[in-house]
CSV table of N, CA and C in Angstrom, one decimal:
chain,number,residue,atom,x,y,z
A,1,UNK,N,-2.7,3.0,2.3
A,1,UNK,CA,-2.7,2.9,0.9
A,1,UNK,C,-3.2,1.6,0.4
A,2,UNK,N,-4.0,1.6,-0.7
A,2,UNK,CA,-4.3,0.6,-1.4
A,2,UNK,C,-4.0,-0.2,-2.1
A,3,UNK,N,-3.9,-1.2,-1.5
A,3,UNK,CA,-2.9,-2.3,-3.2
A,3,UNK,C,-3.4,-2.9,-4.3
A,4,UNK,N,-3.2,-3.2,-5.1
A,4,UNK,CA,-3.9,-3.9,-6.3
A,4,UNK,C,-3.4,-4.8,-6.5
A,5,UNK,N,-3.2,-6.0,-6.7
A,5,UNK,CA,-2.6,-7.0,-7.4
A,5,UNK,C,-3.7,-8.4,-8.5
A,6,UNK,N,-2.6,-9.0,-9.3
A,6,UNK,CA,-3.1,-9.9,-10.6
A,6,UNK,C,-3.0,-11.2,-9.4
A,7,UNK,N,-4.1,-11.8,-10.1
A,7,UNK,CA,-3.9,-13.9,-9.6
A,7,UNK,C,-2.2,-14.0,-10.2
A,8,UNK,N,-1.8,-14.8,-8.7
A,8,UNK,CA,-0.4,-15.5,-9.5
A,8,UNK,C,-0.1,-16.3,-10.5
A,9,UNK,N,1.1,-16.4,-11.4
A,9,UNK,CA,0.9,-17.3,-12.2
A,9,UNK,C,2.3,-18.1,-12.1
A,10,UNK,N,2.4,-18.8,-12.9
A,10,UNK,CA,3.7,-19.4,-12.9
A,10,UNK,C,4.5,-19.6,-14.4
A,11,UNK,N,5.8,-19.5,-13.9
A,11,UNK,CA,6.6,-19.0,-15.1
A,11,UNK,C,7.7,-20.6,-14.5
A,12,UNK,N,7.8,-21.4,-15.7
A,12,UNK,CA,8.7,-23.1,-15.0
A,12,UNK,C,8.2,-23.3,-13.4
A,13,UNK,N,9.4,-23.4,-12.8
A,13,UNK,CA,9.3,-23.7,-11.6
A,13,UNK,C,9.1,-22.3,-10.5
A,14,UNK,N,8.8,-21.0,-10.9
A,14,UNK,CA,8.5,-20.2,-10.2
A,14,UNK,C,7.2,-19.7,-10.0
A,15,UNK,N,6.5,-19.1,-9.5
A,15,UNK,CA,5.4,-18.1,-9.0
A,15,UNK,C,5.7,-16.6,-9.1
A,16,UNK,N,5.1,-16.3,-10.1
A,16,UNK,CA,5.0,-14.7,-10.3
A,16,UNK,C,4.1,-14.2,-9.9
A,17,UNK,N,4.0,-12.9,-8.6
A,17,UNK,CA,3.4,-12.2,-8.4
A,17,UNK,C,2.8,-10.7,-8.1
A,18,UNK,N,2.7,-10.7,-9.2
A,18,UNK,CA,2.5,-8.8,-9.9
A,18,UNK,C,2.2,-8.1,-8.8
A,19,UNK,N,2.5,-6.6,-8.2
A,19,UNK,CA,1.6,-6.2,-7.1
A,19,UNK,C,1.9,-4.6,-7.6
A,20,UNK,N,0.7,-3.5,-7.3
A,20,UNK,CA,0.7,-2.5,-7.2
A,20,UNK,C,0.3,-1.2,-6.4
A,21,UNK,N,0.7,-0.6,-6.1
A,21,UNK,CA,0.0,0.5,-4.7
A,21,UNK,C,0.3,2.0,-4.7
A,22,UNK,N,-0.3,2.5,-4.6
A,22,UNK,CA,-0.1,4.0,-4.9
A,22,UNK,C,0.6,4.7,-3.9
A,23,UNK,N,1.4,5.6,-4.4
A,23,UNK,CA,3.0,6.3,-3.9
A,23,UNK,C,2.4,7.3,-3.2
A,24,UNK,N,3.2,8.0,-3.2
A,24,UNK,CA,3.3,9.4,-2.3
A,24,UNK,C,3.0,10.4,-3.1
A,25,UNK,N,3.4,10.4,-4.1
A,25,UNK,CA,3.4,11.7,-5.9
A,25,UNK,C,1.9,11.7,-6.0
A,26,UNK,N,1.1,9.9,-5.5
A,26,UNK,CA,-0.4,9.9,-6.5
A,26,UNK,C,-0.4,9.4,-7.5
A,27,UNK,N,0.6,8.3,-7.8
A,27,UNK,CA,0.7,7.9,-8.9
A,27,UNK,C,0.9,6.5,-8.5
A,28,UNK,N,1.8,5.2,-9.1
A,28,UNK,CA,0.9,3.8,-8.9
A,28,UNK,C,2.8,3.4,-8.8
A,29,UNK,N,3.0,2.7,-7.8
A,29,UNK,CA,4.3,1.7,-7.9
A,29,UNK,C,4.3,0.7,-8.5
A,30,UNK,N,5.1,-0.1,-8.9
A,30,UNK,CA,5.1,-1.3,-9.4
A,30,UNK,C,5.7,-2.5,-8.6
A,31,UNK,N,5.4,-3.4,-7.9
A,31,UNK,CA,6.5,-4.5,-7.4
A,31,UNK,C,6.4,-6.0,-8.0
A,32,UNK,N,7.0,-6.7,-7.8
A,32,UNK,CA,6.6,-8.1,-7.6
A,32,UNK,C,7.5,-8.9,-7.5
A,33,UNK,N,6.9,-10.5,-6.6
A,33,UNK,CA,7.3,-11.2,-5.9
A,33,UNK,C,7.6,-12.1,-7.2
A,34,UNK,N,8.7,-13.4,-6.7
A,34,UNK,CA,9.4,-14.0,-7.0
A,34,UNK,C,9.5,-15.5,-6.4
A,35,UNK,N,8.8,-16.2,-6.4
A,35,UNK,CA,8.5,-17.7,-5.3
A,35,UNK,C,9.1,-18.9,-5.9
A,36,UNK,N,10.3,-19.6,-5.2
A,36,UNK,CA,10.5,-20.5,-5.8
A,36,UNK,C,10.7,-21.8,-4.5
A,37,UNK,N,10.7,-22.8,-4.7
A,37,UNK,CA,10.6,-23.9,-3.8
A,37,UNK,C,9.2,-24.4,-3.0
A,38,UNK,N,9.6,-25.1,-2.0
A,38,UNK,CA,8.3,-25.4,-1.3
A,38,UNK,C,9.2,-25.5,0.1
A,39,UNK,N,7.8,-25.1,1.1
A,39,UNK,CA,8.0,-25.6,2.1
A,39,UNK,C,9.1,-25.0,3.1
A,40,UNK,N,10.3,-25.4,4.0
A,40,UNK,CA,11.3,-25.0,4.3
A,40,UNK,C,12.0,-24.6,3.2
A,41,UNK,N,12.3,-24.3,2.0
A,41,UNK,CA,13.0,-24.4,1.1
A,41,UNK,C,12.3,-23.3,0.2
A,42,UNK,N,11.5,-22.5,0.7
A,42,UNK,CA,10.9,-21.6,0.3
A,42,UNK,C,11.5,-20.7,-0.2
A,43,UNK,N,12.1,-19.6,-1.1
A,43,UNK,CA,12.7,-18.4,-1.4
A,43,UNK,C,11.9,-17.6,-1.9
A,44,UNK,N,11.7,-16.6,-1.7
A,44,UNK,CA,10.7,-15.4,-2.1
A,44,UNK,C,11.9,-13.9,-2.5
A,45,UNK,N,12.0,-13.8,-3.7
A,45,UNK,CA,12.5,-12.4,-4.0
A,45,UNK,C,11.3,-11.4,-4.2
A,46,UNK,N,11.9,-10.2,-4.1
A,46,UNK,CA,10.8,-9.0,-4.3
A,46,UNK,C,11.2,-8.0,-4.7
A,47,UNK,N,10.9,-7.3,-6.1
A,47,UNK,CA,11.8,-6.7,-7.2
A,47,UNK,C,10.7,-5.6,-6.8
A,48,UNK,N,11.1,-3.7,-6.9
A,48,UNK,CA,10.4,-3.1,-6.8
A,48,UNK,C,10.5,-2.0,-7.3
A,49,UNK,N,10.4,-1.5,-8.2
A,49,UNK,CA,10.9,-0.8,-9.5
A,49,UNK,C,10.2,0.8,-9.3
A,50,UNK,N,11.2,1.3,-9.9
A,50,UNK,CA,11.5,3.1,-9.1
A,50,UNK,C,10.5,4.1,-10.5
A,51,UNK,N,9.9,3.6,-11.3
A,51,UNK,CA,9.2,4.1,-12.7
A,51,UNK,C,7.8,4.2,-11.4
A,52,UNK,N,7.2,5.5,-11.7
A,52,UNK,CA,6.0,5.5,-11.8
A,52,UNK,C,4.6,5.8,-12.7
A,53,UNK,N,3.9,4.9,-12.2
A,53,UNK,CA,2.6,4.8,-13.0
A,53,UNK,C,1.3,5.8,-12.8
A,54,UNK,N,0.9,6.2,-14.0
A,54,UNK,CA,-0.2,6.9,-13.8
A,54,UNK,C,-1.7,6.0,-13.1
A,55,UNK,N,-1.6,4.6,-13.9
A,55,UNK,CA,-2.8,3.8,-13.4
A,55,UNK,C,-2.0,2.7,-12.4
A,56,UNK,N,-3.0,1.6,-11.7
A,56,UNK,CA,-2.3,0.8,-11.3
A,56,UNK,C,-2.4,-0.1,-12.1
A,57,UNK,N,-3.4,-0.3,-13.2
A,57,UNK,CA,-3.3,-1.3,-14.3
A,57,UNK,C,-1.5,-1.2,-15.0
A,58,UNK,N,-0.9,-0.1,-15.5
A,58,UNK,CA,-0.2,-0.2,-16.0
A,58,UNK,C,0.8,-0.6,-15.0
A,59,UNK,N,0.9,-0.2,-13.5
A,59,UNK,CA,2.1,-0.7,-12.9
A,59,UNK,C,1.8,-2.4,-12.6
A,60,UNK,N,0.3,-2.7,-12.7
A,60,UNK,CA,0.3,-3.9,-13.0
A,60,UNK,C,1.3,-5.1,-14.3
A,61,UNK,N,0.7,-4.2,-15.1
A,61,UNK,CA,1.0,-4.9,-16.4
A,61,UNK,C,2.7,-5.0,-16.1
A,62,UNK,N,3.8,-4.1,-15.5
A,62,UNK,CA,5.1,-3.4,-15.9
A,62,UNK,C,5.4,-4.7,-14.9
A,63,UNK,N,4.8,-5.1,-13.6
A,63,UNK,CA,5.6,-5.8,-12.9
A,63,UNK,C,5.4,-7.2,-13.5
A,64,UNK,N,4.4,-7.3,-14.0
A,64,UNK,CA,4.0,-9.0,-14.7
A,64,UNK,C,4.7,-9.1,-15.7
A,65,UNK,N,5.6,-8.3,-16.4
A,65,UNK,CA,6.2,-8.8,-17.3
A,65,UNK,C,7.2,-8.3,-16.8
A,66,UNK,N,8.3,-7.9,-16.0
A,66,UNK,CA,9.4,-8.0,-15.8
A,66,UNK,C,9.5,-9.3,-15.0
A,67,UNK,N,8.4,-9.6,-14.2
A,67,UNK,CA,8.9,-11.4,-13.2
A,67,UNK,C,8.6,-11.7,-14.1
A,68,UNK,N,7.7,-12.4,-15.3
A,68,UNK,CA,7.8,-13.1,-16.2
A,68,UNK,C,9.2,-13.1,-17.1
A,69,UNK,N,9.8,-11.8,-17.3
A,69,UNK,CA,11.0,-11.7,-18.1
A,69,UNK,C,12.0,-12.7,-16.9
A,70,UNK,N,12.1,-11.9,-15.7
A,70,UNK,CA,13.5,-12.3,-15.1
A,70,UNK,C,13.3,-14.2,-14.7
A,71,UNK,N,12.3,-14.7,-14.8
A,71,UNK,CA,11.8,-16.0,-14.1
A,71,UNK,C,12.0,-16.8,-16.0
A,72,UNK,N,12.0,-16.0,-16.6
A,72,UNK,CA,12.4,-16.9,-18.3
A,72,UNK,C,13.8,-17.1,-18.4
A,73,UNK,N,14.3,-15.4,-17.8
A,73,UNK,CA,16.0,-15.7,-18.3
A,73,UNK,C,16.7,-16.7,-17.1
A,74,UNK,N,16.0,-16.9,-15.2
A,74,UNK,CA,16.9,-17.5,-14.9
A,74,UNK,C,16.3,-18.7,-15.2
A,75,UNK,N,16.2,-19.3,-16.1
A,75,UNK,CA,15.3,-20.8,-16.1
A,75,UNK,C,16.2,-21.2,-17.5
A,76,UNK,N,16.6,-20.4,-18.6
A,76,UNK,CA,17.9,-20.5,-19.0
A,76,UNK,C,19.0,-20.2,-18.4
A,77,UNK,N,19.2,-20.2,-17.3
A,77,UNK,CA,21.6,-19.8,-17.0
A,77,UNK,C,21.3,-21.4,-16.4
């Protein structure tokens, strides 16, 4: 299966990583990664969301703006 993914970007001190790949149905997943630290101190979450997409553009777009959402709200708590 084929993946798609956006250039990373960064949201404060994290790395957002949009990624997309086509399911089993024929239609487009949505994931993305979550990077914060350096080094040994690395943490990487990976959020992967159960909605499917007809394009991989749109599962593109759904995962870039949920890591952008969840990388705003923990940068306020």
């Amino acid at each position: 299966m084929q993946a798609h993914s956006e250039p990373p970007f960064s949201v404060g001190k994290y790395l957002v990583s949009p990624l997309s790949r086509r399911n089993d149905a024929g239609g487009y997943a949505a994931s993305v990664s979550i990077r914060s630290g350096r080094g040994a101190g690395t943490h990487d979450r990976v959020f992967r969301f159960a909605t499917s997409f007809e394009t991989y553009e749109g599962a593109l777009r759904h995962a870039a703006e949920q890591g952008r959402l969840w990388a705003q709200r923990a940068l306020l708590a």
